[in-house]
Short mmCIF file of C-alpha atoms in Angstrom, two decimals:
data_model
loop_
_atom_site.label_atom_id
_atom_site.label_comp_id
_atom_site.label_asym_id
_atom_site.label_seq_id
_atom_site.Cartn_x
_atom_site.Cartn_y
_atom_site.Cartn_z
CA MET A 959 -7.79 -74.12 -198.66
CA LEU A 960 -10.20 -76.85 -197.35
CA PRO A 961 -12.53 -78.30 -199.53
CA ASN A 962 -16.34 -77.82 -198.76
CA ARG A 963 -17.81 -81.26 -197.79
CA TYR A 964 -20.93 -79.95 -196.43
CA LYS A 965 -24.37 -79.32 -197.29
CA GLY A 966 -23.99 -75.38 -197.28
CA LYS A 967 -22.51 -73.04 -199.87
CA LEU A 968 -19.96 -70.19 -199.45
CA ILE A 969 -20.35 -67.46 -202.03
CA VAL A 970 -17.34 -64.68 -201.93
CA VAL A 971 -17.27 -61.22 -203.71
CA GLU A 972 -13.72 -59.85 -204.13
CA GLY A 973 -12.61 -56.52 -206.00
CA ILE A 974 -10.88 -53.40 -205.28
CA ASP A 975 -12.47 -50.50 -203.30
CA GLY A 976 -15.05 -49.04 -205.35
CA SER A 977 -15.60 -51.91 -207.66
CA GLY A 978 -19.16 -52.32 -206.44
CA LYS A 979 -18.99 -55.82 -205.17
CA SER A 980 -20.60 -55.00 -201.77
CA THR A 981 -23.60 -53.92 -203.54
CA GLN A 982 -23.73 -56.95 -205.49
CA ILE A 983 -23.53 -59.30 -202.83
CA THR A 984 -26.28 -57.54 -200.75
CA LEU A 985 -28.48 -57.90 -203.90
CA LEU A 986 -27.53 -61.53 -204.37
CA SER A 987 -28.11 -62.71 -200.64
CA HIS A 988 -31.43 -60.71 -200.53
CA TRP A 989 -32.46 -62.79 -203.77
CA LEU A 990 -31.46 -65.92 -202.35
CA ARG A 991 -32.95 -65.25 -199.06
CA ALA A 992 -36.22 -64.55 -200.99
CA GLN A 993 -36.06 -67.91 -202.31
CA GLY A 994 -36.20 -69.31 -198.83
CA TYR A 995 -32.75 -70.27 -198.39
CA ALA A 996 -31.13 -69.91 -195.21
CA VAL A 997 -28.68 -67.02 -195.92
CA ALA A 998 -25.84 -65.83 -193.76
CA PHE A 999 -23.52 -62.89 -194.42
CA SER A 1000 -19.99 -62.32 -193.52
CA GLU A 1001 -18.11 -59.06 -193.72
CA TRP A 1002 -14.04 -58.66 -194.08
CA ASN A 1003 -13.08 -57.16 -190.58
CA SER A 1004 -15.94 -57.77 -188.58
CA SER A 1005 -14.97 -60.27 -185.55
CA PRO A 1006 -16.47 -58.76 -182.27
CA LEU A 1007 -13.43 -60.49 -180.79
CA VAL A 1008 -11.00 -58.82 -182.64
CA ARG A 1009 -12.50 -55.53 -183.59
CA GLN A 1010 -11.15 -53.56 -180.66
CA THR A 1011 -7.42 -54.20 -181.37
CA THR A 1012 -7.73 -53.68 -185.02
CA ARG A 1013 -9.36 -50.60 -184.08
CA ARG A 1014 -6.78 -49.47 -181.79
CA GLY A 1015 -3.94 -50.55 -184.09
CA LYS A 1016 -5.54 -48.24 -187.00
CA LYS A 1017 -6.21 -45.23 -184.63
CA LYS A 1018 -2.66 -45.15 -183.49
CA ALA A 1019 -1.12 -46.25 -186.91
CA MET A 1020 0.37 -49.14 -184.95
CA PHE A 1021 0.48 -51.55 -187.56
CA THR A 1022 3.61 -52.92 -189.37
CA PRO A 1023 2.98 -55.15 -193.04
CA THR A 1024 3.27 -58.26 -190.52
CA THR A 1025 1.10 -57.40 -187.65
CA PHE A 1026 -1.66 -55.73 -190.12
CA SER A 1027 -1.77 -59.02 -192.15
CA LEU A 1028 -2.07 -61.22 -189.04
CA ILE A 1029 -4.42 -59.00 -187.19
CA HIS A 1030 -6.90 -59.51 -190.16
CA ALA A 1031 -6.01 -63.34 -190.28
CA THR A 1032 -7.04 -63.34 -186.66
CA ASP A 1033 -10.34 -61.55 -187.48
CA PHE A 1034 -10.90 -63.97 -190.65
CA ALA A 1035 -10.20 -67.10 -188.36
CA ASP A 1036 -12.45 -66.07 -185.54
CA ARG A 1037 -15.26 -65.55 -188.41
CA MET A 1038 -14.43 -68.77 -190.15
CA GLU A 1039 -14.38 -70.76 -186.60
CA SER A 1040 -17.48 -69.25 -184.97
CA TYR A 1041 -19.70 -68.52 -187.76
CA ILE A 1042 -19.01 -69.43 -191.32
CA LEU A 1043 -17.89 -72.88 -190.88
CA PRO A 1044 -20.65 -73.85 -188.41
CA LEU A 1045 -23.51 -72.35 -190.53
CA VAL A 1046 -21.85 -73.91 -193.91
CA LYS A 1047 -22.23 -77.25 -191.99
CA ALA A 1048 -25.66 -76.64 -190.89
CA GLY A 1049 -26.53 -75.95 -194.38
CA ALA A 1050 -26.77 -72.34 -195.00
CA VAL A 1051 -25.57 -70.17 -197.93
CA VAL A 1052 -22.89 -67.70 -196.31
CA CYS A 1053 -22.24 -64.85 -198.58
CA ALA A 1054 -18.82 -63.24 -197.83
CA ASP A 1055 -18.06 -59.62 -198.86
CA ARG A 1056 -14.11 -60.01 -199.21
CA TYR A 1057 -12.38 -63.58 -198.43
CA ALA A 1058 -8.78 -64.73 -198.08
CA TYR A 1059 -8.03 -63.46 -201.44
CA THR A 1060 -8.16 -59.92 -200.12
CA ALA A 1061 -5.39 -60.94 -197.93
CA PHE A 1062 -3.65 -62.75 -200.68
CA ALA A 1063 -3.84 -59.49 -202.90
CA ARG A 1064 -3.56 -56.72 -200.01
CA ASP A 1065 -0.85 -58.20 -197.80
CA VAL A 1066 1.52 -58.91 -200.92
CA ALA A 1067 0.80 -55.50 -202.14
CA ARG A 1068 2.22 -54.50 -198.83
CA GLY A 1069 5.33 -56.65 -199.23
CA ALA A 1070 4.16 -59.99 -197.35
CA SER A 1071 5.41 -63.02 -199.30
CA ARG A 1072 2.81 -64.92 -201.47
CA ASN A 1073 3.49 -68.39 -200.16
CA TRP A 1074 3.40 -67.01 -196.44
CA VAL A 1075 0.26 -65.28 -196.69
CA ARG A 1076 -1.51 -68.37 -198.90
CA ASN A 1077 -0.09 -70.66 -195.91
CA LEU A 1078 -1.58 -68.46 -193.41
CA TYR A 1079 -5.09 -68.61 -194.72
CA SER A 1080 -4.98 -72.34 -195.34
CA PHE A 1081 -7.38 -73.15 -192.79
CA ALA A 1082 -10.28 -71.26 -195.13
CA LEU A 1083 -12.81 -73.32 -196.40
CA ARG A 1084 -12.93 -73.05 -200.30
CA PRO A 1085 -15.77 -71.18 -201.73
CA SER A 1086 -18.34 -72.60 -203.70
CA LEU A 1087 -18.06 -69.69 -206.14
CA THR A 1088 -16.01 -66.40 -206.27
CA PHE A 1089 -17.16 -63.47 -207.95
CA TYR A 1090 -14.21 -60.95 -208.95
CA PHE A 1091 -15.46 -57.31 -209.83
CA ARG A 1092 -13.04 -56.21 -212.43
CA VAL A 1093 -12.83 -52.66 -213.05
CA PRO A 1094 -10.26 -50.19 -214.14
CA LEU A 1095 -8.48 -48.21 -211.45
CA ASP A 1096 -9.54 -44.99 -212.56
CA VAL A 1097 -13.23 -46.16 -212.48
CA ALA A 1098 -12.78 -47.39 -209.15
CA ILE A 1099 -11.06 -44.18 -207.93
CA GLY A 1100 -13.63 -41.81 -209.24
CA ARG A 1101 -16.30 -43.87 -207.49
CA ILE A 1102 -14.35 -43.83 -204.06
CA LEU A 1103 -13.34 -40.02 -204.46
CA GLY A 1104 -16.95 -39.04 -205.41
CA GLY A 1105 -18.46 -40.94 -202.46
CA ARG A 1106 -16.62 -40.23 -199.42
CA ASP A 1107 -14.66 -37.28 -197.75
CA ALA A 1108 -11.66 -38.87 -196.95
CA ILE A 1109 -9.74 -42.03 -197.74
CA LYS A 1110 -8.36 -43.75 -194.83
CA TYR A 1111 -4.82 -44.03 -194.00
CA TYR A 1112 -4.35 -47.92 -194.32
CA GLU A 1113 -6.56 -47.98 -197.41
CA ALA A 1114 -4.35 -45.63 -198.99
CA GLY A 1115 -1.52 -47.64 -197.92
CA MET A 1116 0.05 -44.53 -196.16
CA ASP A 1117 1.97 -46.97 -194.16
CA LEU A 1118 4.06 -47.82 -197.01
CA GLY A 1119 5.53 -44.30 -197.55
CA LEU A 1120 4.40 -44.64 -201.18
CA SER A 1121 3.78 -40.89 -201.69
CA ARG A 1122 3.06 -38.07 -199.12
CA ASN A 1123 -0.34 -37.24 -201.03
CA VAL A 1124 -2.97 -39.45 -200.12
CA GLU A 1125 -4.58 -39.68 -203.29
CA GLU A 1126 -1.57 -40.56 -205.04
CA SER A 1127 -0.42 -43.09 -202.49
CA PHE A 1128 -4.08 -44.46 -202.79
CA ARG A 1129 -3.66 -44.76 -206.51
CA ILE A 1130 -0.23 -46.64 -206.32
CA PHE A 1131 -1.55 -48.98 -203.74
CA GLN A 1132 -4.89 -49.93 -205.08
CA GLY A 1133 -3.11 -50.42 -208.41
CA ARG A 1134 -0.73 -52.92 -206.94
CA ILE A 1135 -3.90 -54.71 -205.54
CA LEU A 1136 -5.41 -54.70 -209.02
CA ASP A 1137 -2.50 -56.23 -210.15
CA GLU A 1138 -2.43 -59.10 -207.58
CA TYR A 1139 -6.03 -59.59 -208.18
CA GLU A 1140 -5.46 -60.16 -211.71
CA ALA A 1141 -2.58 -62.38 -211.21
CA MET A 1142 -4.27 -64.82 -209.18
CA ALA A 1143 -7.67 -64.80 -211.15
CA GLY A 1144 -7.16 -67.88 -213.18
CA GLU A 1145 -5.54 -69.99 -210.59
CA MET A 1146 -8.37 -69.12 -208.01
CA GLY A 1147 -11.01 -69.89 -210.49
CA PHE A 1148 -12.61 -66.36 -210.14
CA HIS A 1149 -15.86 -65.82 -212.01
CA MET A 1150 -14.97 -62.40 -213.70
CA ILE A 1151 -17.95 -59.68 -213.64
CA ASP A 1152 -17.21 -56.63 -215.58
CA ALA A 1153 -17.78 -53.80 -212.95
CA THR A 1154 -18.41 -51.22 -215.47
CA LEU A 1155 -21.69 -52.74 -216.66
CA SER A 1156 -24.84 -51.58 -215.21
CA ILE A 1157 -25.80 -52.72 -211.50
CA GLU A 1158 -28.76 -54.65 -213.06
CA GLU A 1159 -26.67 -56.26 -215.73
CA GLN A 1160 -23.97 -57.33 -213.28
CA GLN A 1161 -26.70 -58.81 -210.91
CA ARG A 1162 -28.30 -60.70 -213.94
CA ARG A 1163 -24.90 -62.38 -214.62
CA MET A 1164 -24.10 -63.36 -211.14
CA ARG A 1165 -27.81 -64.83 -210.63
CA GLN A 1166 -27.33 -66.78 -213.89
CA ILE A 1167 -23.96 -68.28 -212.52
CA VAL A 1168 -25.44 -68.99 -209.21
CA VAL A 1169 -28.06 -71.02 -211.07
CA ASP A 1170 -25.95 -72.75 -213.47
CA ALA A 1171 -23.18 -73.61 -210.87
CA LEU A 1172 -25.33 -74.32 -207.89
CA GLY A 1173 -28.93 -74.98 -209.05
CA GLU A 1174 -28.57 -78.60 -208.37
CA VAL A 1175 -27.00 -78.43 -204.89
CA LEU A 1176 -29.20 -75.54 -203.79
CA ARG A 1177 -32.12 -77.67 -204.58
CA THR A 1178 -31.12 -80.62 -202.96
CA GLY A 1179 -28.92 -79.81 -199.81
CA VAL A 1180 -29.23 -76.17 -198.70
CA LEU A 1181 -31.60 -75.38 -195.92
CA ARG A 1182 -34.65 -73.51 -197.12
CA THR A 1183 -38.27 -72.92 -195.64
CA ALA A 1184 -40.78 -74.85 -197.24
CA GLN A 1185 -42.50 -72.93 -200.20
CA LYS A 1186 -45.91 -73.65 -201.52
CA GLY A 1187 -46.11 -74.13 -205.08
CA SER A 1188 -42.35 -74.03 -205.86
CA ASP A 1189 -40.70 -77.12 -207.04
CA GLY A 1190 -37.07 -76.15 -206.55
CA ILE A 1191 -34.54 -73.59 -207.54
CA ALA A 1192 -35.96 -70.64 -209.36
CA THR A 1193 -34.42 -69.56 -212.53
CA ALA A 1194 -32.42 -65.95 -212.64
CA ALA A 1195 -34.85 -65.15 -215.31
CA ALA A 1196 -38.07 -65.73 -213.25
CA VAL A 1197 -37.00 -63.57 -210.62
CA LEU A 1198 -35.57 -60.86 -212.54
CA MET B 390 25.25 -74.00 -176.79
CA GLU B 391 26.79 -72.30 -180.05
CA SER B 392 25.82 -68.81 -180.91
CA ARG B 393 24.68 -68.00 -184.09
CA GLN B 394 26.16 -64.95 -185.38
CA PRO B 395 24.53 -62.84 -186.76
CA LEU B 396 20.72 -63.77 -185.62
CA GLN B 397 18.65 -65.47 -188.46
CA PHE B 398 14.91 -65.57 -189.08
CA TYR B 399 13.60 -69.04 -189.41
CA SER B 400 12.13 -68.82 -192.64
CA GLU B 401 10.41 -65.35 -193.66
CA PRO B 402 12.77 -62.65 -193.28
CA LEU B 403 10.73 -59.45 -191.94
CA PRO B 404 11.09 -56.46 -194.54
CA GLY B 405 13.56 -53.86 -193.55
CA VAL B 406 15.66 -55.78 -191.04
CA ASP B 407 19.23 -56.14 -191.34
CA THR B 408 20.17 -58.85 -189.22
CA SER B 409 23.76 -57.90 -189.12
CA GLU B 410 22.72 -54.63 -186.98
CA LEU B 411 21.48 -57.04 -184.18
CA HIS B 412 24.15 -56.96 -181.89
CA GLY B 413 22.19 -58.15 -178.74
CA LYS B 414 21.59 -61.25 -177.29
CA LEU B 415 18.24 -63.39 -177.73
CA ILE B 416 17.41 -65.73 -174.82
CA VAL B 417 14.27 -67.62 -174.37
CA ILE B 418 12.84 -69.46 -171.57
CA GLU B 419 10.26 -72.07 -172.56
CA GLY B 420 8.09 -74.41 -170.58
CA PRO B 421 4.92 -75.48 -169.71
CA ASP B 422 2.37 -73.76 -167.46
CA ALA B 423 3.31 -73.29 -163.80
CA VAL B 424 6.95 -74.65 -164.35
CA GLY B 425 8.35 -71.89 -162.76
CA ARG B 426 9.54 -69.66 -165.79
CA SER B 427 8.71 -66.55 -164.71
CA THR B 428 10.64 -66.88 -161.38
CA GLN B 429 13.69 -67.91 -163.17
CA VAL B 430 13.19 -65.05 -165.79
CA ARG B 431 12.86 -62.44 -162.95
CA GLN B 432 16.45 -63.75 -161.25
CA LEU B 433 18.33 -63.98 -164.50
CA LYS B 434 17.50 -60.34 -165.38
CA GLN B 435 18.60 -59.31 -162.13
CA TRP B 436 21.72 -61.06 -162.36
CA LEU B 437 22.64 -60.00 -165.98
CA GLU B 438 21.77 -56.63 -165.19
CA GLN B 439 24.59 -56.75 -161.85
CA GLU B 440 26.71 -58.04 -164.73
CA GLY B 441 26.43 -55.04 -166.51
CA HIS B 442 24.11 -56.15 -169.28
CA ALA B 443 21.16 -54.01 -170.33
CA VAL B 444 18.27 -56.33 -170.55
CA LEU B 445 14.76 -56.16 -171.92
CA ASP B 446 12.17 -58.92 -170.76
CA THR B 447 9.13 -59.85 -172.42
CA GLY B 448 6.50 -62.44 -172.52
CA MET B 449 3.04 -63.58 -174.12
CA ALA B 450 0.34 -61.30 -174.37
CA ARG B 451 2.18 -57.98 -173.31
CA SER B 452 2.12 -56.21 -176.44
CA ALA B 453 0.74 -52.56 -176.89
CA LEU B 454 -1.24 -53.91 -179.95
CA ALA B 455 -2.74 -56.98 -178.82
CA GLY B 456 -2.43 -57.61 -175.30
CA LYS B 457 -5.76 -55.97 -174.10
CA GLY B 458 -7.65 -57.77 -177.05
CA ILE B 459 -6.20 -61.35 -175.87
CA GLN B 460 -7.13 -60.79 -172.36
CA GLU B 461 -10.71 -59.78 -173.25
CA ALA B 462 -11.02 -62.51 -175.59
CA LYS B 463 -10.25 -65.14 -173.06
CA LYS B 464 -12.87 -63.82 -170.77
CA GLY B 465 -15.54 -64.96 -173.10
CA ASN B 466 -16.27 -68.90 -174.54
CA THR B 467 -15.86 -68.15 -178.12
CA LEU B 468 -11.90 -68.00 -178.88
CA GLY B 469 -11.35 -70.78 -181.31
CA PRO B 470 -8.12 -72.59 -181.57
CA ILE B 471 -7.18 -71.17 -184.93
CA THR B 472 -8.05 -67.57 -183.49
CA MET B 473 -6.22 -67.95 -180.36
CA THR B 474 -3.29 -69.08 -182.22
CA LEU B 475 -3.18 -65.86 -184.53
CA PHE B 476 -4.11 -63.48 -182.10
CA TYR B 477 -0.96 -64.83 -179.92
CA THR B 478 1.17 -64.66 -183.22
CA THR B 479 0.13 -61.05 -183.89
CA ASP B 480 0.74 -60.18 -180.43
CA PHE B 481 4.20 -61.69 -180.91
CA ALA B 482 4.92 -60.16 -184.21
CA ASP B 483 4.02 -56.57 -182.67
CA ARG B 484 6.65 -57.09 -179.65
CA LEU B 485 9.16 -58.48 -182.24
CA GLU B 486 9.16 -55.69 -184.50
CA ASN B 487 8.68 -52.86 -181.98
CA GLU B 488 10.49 -53.87 -178.72
CA ILE B 489 12.68 -56.90 -179.34
CA ILE B 490 14.20 -56.05 -182.64
CA PRO B 491 14.81 -52.55 -181.28
CA ALA B 492 16.50 -53.80 -178.24
CA LEU B 493 18.67 -56.15 -180.13
CA ARG B 494 19.78 -53.47 -182.32
CA ALA B 495 20.70 -51.33 -179.42
CA GLY B 496 22.85 -54.18 -177.93
CA PHE B 497 20.47 -55.55 -175.15
CA VAL B 498 20.21 -58.91 -173.71
CA VAL B 499 16.79 -59.71 -174.53
CA LEU B 500 14.87 -62.30 -172.13
CA ILE B 501 11.87 -64.05 -173.28
CA ASP B 502 9.42 -65.70 -171.21
CA ARG B 503 7.76 -67.93 -174.04
CA TYR B 504 8.60 -67.54 -177.32
CA ILE B 505 6.57 -68.93 -180.67
CA PHE B 506 7.05 -72.48 -179.26
CA SER B 507 4.58 -72.15 -176.81
CA ILE B 508 2.16 -70.62 -179.36
CA MET B 509 3.12 -73.75 -181.64
CA ALA B 510 2.93 -75.95 -178.97
CA ARG B 511 -0.56 -75.01 -178.02
CA ALA B 512 -1.64 -75.23 -181.65
CA ILE B 513 -0.32 -78.46 -182.03
CA ALA B 514 -1.88 -79.72 -178.56
CA ARG B 515 -5.08 -78.31 -180.26
CA GLY B 516 -4.75 -80.60 -183.68
CA GLU B 517 -3.79 -77.69 -185.78
CA ASP B 518 -1.27 -78.75 -188.53
CA ARG B 519 2.48 -78.34 -187.46
CA LYS B 520 3.66 -77.16 -190.72
CA TRP B 521 1.14 -74.51 -190.70
CA ILE B 522 1.95 -72.77 -187.76
CA GLU B 523 5.43 -73.29 -188.30
CA GLN B 524 5.37 -71.25 -191.40
CA VAL B 525 3.06 -68.75 -189.84
CA ALA B 526 5.80 -68.09 -187.22
CA GLY B 527 8.71 -68.34 -189.51
CA PHE B 528 9.38 -64.67 -189.21
CA ALA B 529 10.75 -65.03 -185.76
CA LEU B 530 14.31 -64.83 -185.16
CA ALA B 531 16.32 -67.95 -184.04
CA PRO B 532 17.34 -67.35 -180.62
CA HIS B 533 20.97 -67.66 -179.44
CA ALA B 534 19.51 -70.05 -176.63
CA VAL B 535 16.40 -71.46 -175.79
CA TYR B 536 16.28 -73.00 -172.35
CA TYR B 537 13.38 -75.46 -172.00
CA LEU B 538 12.32 -76.05 -168.25
CA ARG B 539 11.20 -79.48 -168.66
CA ALA B 540 8.71 -81.18 -165.75
CA ARG B 541 6.46 -83.75 -165.70
CA VAL B 542 2.62 -83.47 -165.44
CA LYS B 543 2.59 -84.48 -162.13
CA ASP B 544 4.95 -81.85 -160.91
CA LEU B 545 3.13 -79.21 -162.62
CA VAL B 546 0.04 -80.49 -160.62
CA SER B 547 1.55 -80.06 -157.40
CA ARG B 548 2.71 -76.58 -157.97
CA VAL B 549 -0.77 -75.71 -159.24
CA VAL B 550 -2.19 -77.05 -156.29
CA LEU B 551 0.06 -75.93 -153.75
CA GLY B 552 0.97 -72.70 -155.28
CA ARG B 553 -2.27 -71.10 -156.97
CA GLY B 554 -4.64 -73.44 -155.40
CA ALA B 555 -6.79 -73.61 -158.41
CA PHE B 556 -6.62 -74.78 -161.98
CA ASP B 557 -6.98 -71.96 -164.86
CA TYR B 558 -9.56 -72.61 -167.46
CA TRP B 559 -7.02 -72.20 -170.08
CA GLU B 560 -4.25 -73.73 -168.73
CA SER B 561 -6.56 -76.77 -168.37
CA GLY B 562 -7.33 -76.67 -171.96
CA MET B 563 -11.03 -76.44 -170.82
CA ASP B 564 -11.94 -75.14 -174.61
CA LEU B 565 -10.82 -78.71 -175.88
CA ARG B 566 -13.27 -80.17 -173.58
CA PHE B 567 -10.83 -83.07 -172.45
CA GLY B 568 -12.16 -84.27 -169.08
CA ASP B 569 -14.76 -83.77 -166.80
CA ASP B 570 -13.32 -81.32 -164.65
CA LYS B 571 -10.50 -79.06 -164.64
CA PHE B 572 -8.19 -81.31 -163.00
CA GLN B 573 -8.62 -84.07 -165.56
CA SER B 574 -8.40 -81.71 -168.35
CA PHE B 575 -5.29 -80.31 -166.93
CA VAL B 576 -3.60 -83.45 -167.12
CA ARG B 577 -4.27 -83.99 -170.44
CA TYR B 578 -3.79 -80.88 -172.05
CA GLN B 579 -0.52 -80.17 -170.22
CA ARG B 580 0.64 -83.83 -171.02
CA ARG B 581 -0.05 -82.89 -174.88
CA LEU B 582 1.78 -79.43 -174.33
CA ILE B 583 4.79 -81.33 -172.99
CA GLN B 584 4.70 -83.75 -176.01
CA ALA B 585 4.76 -80.85 -178.34
CA LEU B 586 7.33 -78.98 -176.82
CA ASP B 587 9.38 -82.07 -176.56
CA SER B 588 9.03 -82.61 -180.23
CA MET B 589 10.57 -79.33 -180.93
CA ALA B 590 13.67 -79.77 -178.62
CA SER B 591 16.14 -80.97 -181.30
CA ALA B 592 14.97 -79.20 -184.33
CA TYR B 593 14.79 -76.02 -182.64
CA ASN B 594 17.94 -76.47 -180.61
CA PHE B 595 16.55 -76.18 -177.16
CA THR B 596 18.87 -76.93 -173.81
CA ILE B 597 16.70 -79.18 -171.86
CA VAL B 598 16.90 -78.02 -168.06
CA ASP B 599 15.36 -80.34 -165.52
CA ALA B 600 12.63 -78.16 -163.62
CA THR B 601 12.00 -80.67 -161.11
CA GLN B 602 15.17 -79.56 -159.22
CA PRO B 603 14.43 -76.62 -156.65
CA ALA B 604 14.39 -73.06 -158.11
CA GLU B 605 17.73 -72.18 -156.91
CA ALA B 606 19.28 -75.23 -158.58
CA ILE B 607 17.68 -74.28 -161.88
CA PHE B 608 18.68 -71.04 -161.73
CA ARG B 609 22.32 -71.96 -161.08
CA GLU B 610 22.12 -74.22 -164.15
CA LEU B 611 20.71 -71.59 -166.24
CA GLN B 612 23.47 -69.26 -164.87
CA ARG B 613 25.98 -71.64 -165.76
CA HIS B 614 24.55 -71.89 -169.68
CA VAL B 615 24.26 -68.23 -170.00
CA SER B 616 27.59 -67.51 -168.78
CA ALA B 617 28.79 -69.92 -171.51
CA LEU B 618 27.32 -67.82 -174.28
CA PRO B 619 29.82 -65.46 -176.01
CA PHE B 620 28.82 -62.17 -174.05
CA GLU B 621 30.97 -59.05 -174.04
CA LYS B 622 32.09 -58.74 -170.27
CA VAL B 623 31.98 -55.59 -168.18
CA ASP B 624 35.05 -54.78 -165.97
CA GLY B 625 34.63 -54.48 -162.59
CA ALA B 626 32.09 -56.50 -160.03
CA GLY B 627 31.29 -58.65 -162.71
CA ALA B 628 34.64 -59.28 -164.22
CA ARG B 629 36.10 -60.13 -160.85
CA ARG B 630 33.62 -63.20 -160.40
CA ARG B 631 34.42 -64.39 -163.94
CA GLY B 632 35.65 -67.87 -163.55
CA LYS B 633 34.08 -68.55 -160.40
CA ARG B 634 31.37 -70.42 -159.77
CA PRO B 635 28.19 -68.23 -160.07
CA THR B 636 25.70 -68.04 -156.97
CA VAL B 637 22.23 -67.10 -156.29
CA ARG B 638 23.44 -64.86 -153.69
CA GLY B 639 23.06 -61.10 -154.71
CA THR B 640 20.23 -61.55 -157.15
CA GLY B 641 17.93 -59.67 -154.43
CA GLU B 642 15.78 -62.58 -153.78
#
């Protein structure tokens, strides 16, 4: 991944489905915005250029592990080239719900080689902070099954023929993804968040890490609106 | 050109593919824009079919998965170089896994108008890292033969002006903002593409074919090369002609 030599910052959340990472990055981005920072948000799999192709492939179950991996990399590349990179260069804080690590975990769980997938994403900007929401498989699965009617075909890894039962396949597949996340956590410098804690406690820890790690650079580099009576970065405690 | 038996993946074997089952022949025609590749592919296909071979022909952006998406993406002005490279690689992977490999398993001659080399050349011409794209495209099968139709930029210019009458936005590399207009940009971009293809020629075993010759002469040269590949021959019309110098006659042109 490319080192971030720009004024802006990139904050990333990772974790398996049901880990609560989307809730947390949404709260964090609102908090940063409330401080006056220029904040942008980028979700996995959301490039307008690639969306139709991904949708077609999923609807008709056309993907192999290789094309599944490549189309997500294409989607990521478009967001990187036309959205994330220009905004970070301009001095914004970009919050990303899932990043290249999702591919590192998921594509490898689908059978792609680790080196190939990592090379594929080598054009990615290295995040300033990556939060990993660590959750036991059963807790995550309980949240997913409680909240939605049906697990989607590729989410459950049904294309891999792990089991004919969707729930069983989902369990096996998410378990593999979890193992991959755990294996790369140290190497990638993830900030671990215990995703079984209360939402408020997780958010408090996230904000503290942001302040500790980025407080100084946020004060001096990042774009923000002028705030009367404010002399720099708020502390996590002051906001909560 | 020596044939590799069986076919091999460059660096990343696709899971679930046993290359010893691939009995067909994989032949690639490469070359820059407007060099006349599609004419040659069409004639080669007709000729090979008359020789009794089943032929599958395929080319860039024709996959069921990504073909339409690429066409749509090229209509706008937001397609970045890495995104373009990966979109085309997705398209290639879809055709490789769903068309090319099944056809090779069934013993077809697969004739491909542009392979990973064009994707790589475009990426390199746009300043992307060569090693990166080589590894990304490493799941491709090394073809039995790659015929590189080589021409100079000025030959391409005259073909575009006399033939199509206008310069295409992407063939001119206008996304790179290389020149004041499409002609200037075309010249600079195509020069880079040719340099990139030239630089792959020896590493990827290209057979270079002089594409400044008349189309009939190019075709005869390609026929000579293809005839030298170790094909199983069909008894009958094709067999009787064996040994004779192949001609363009009878290709239905």
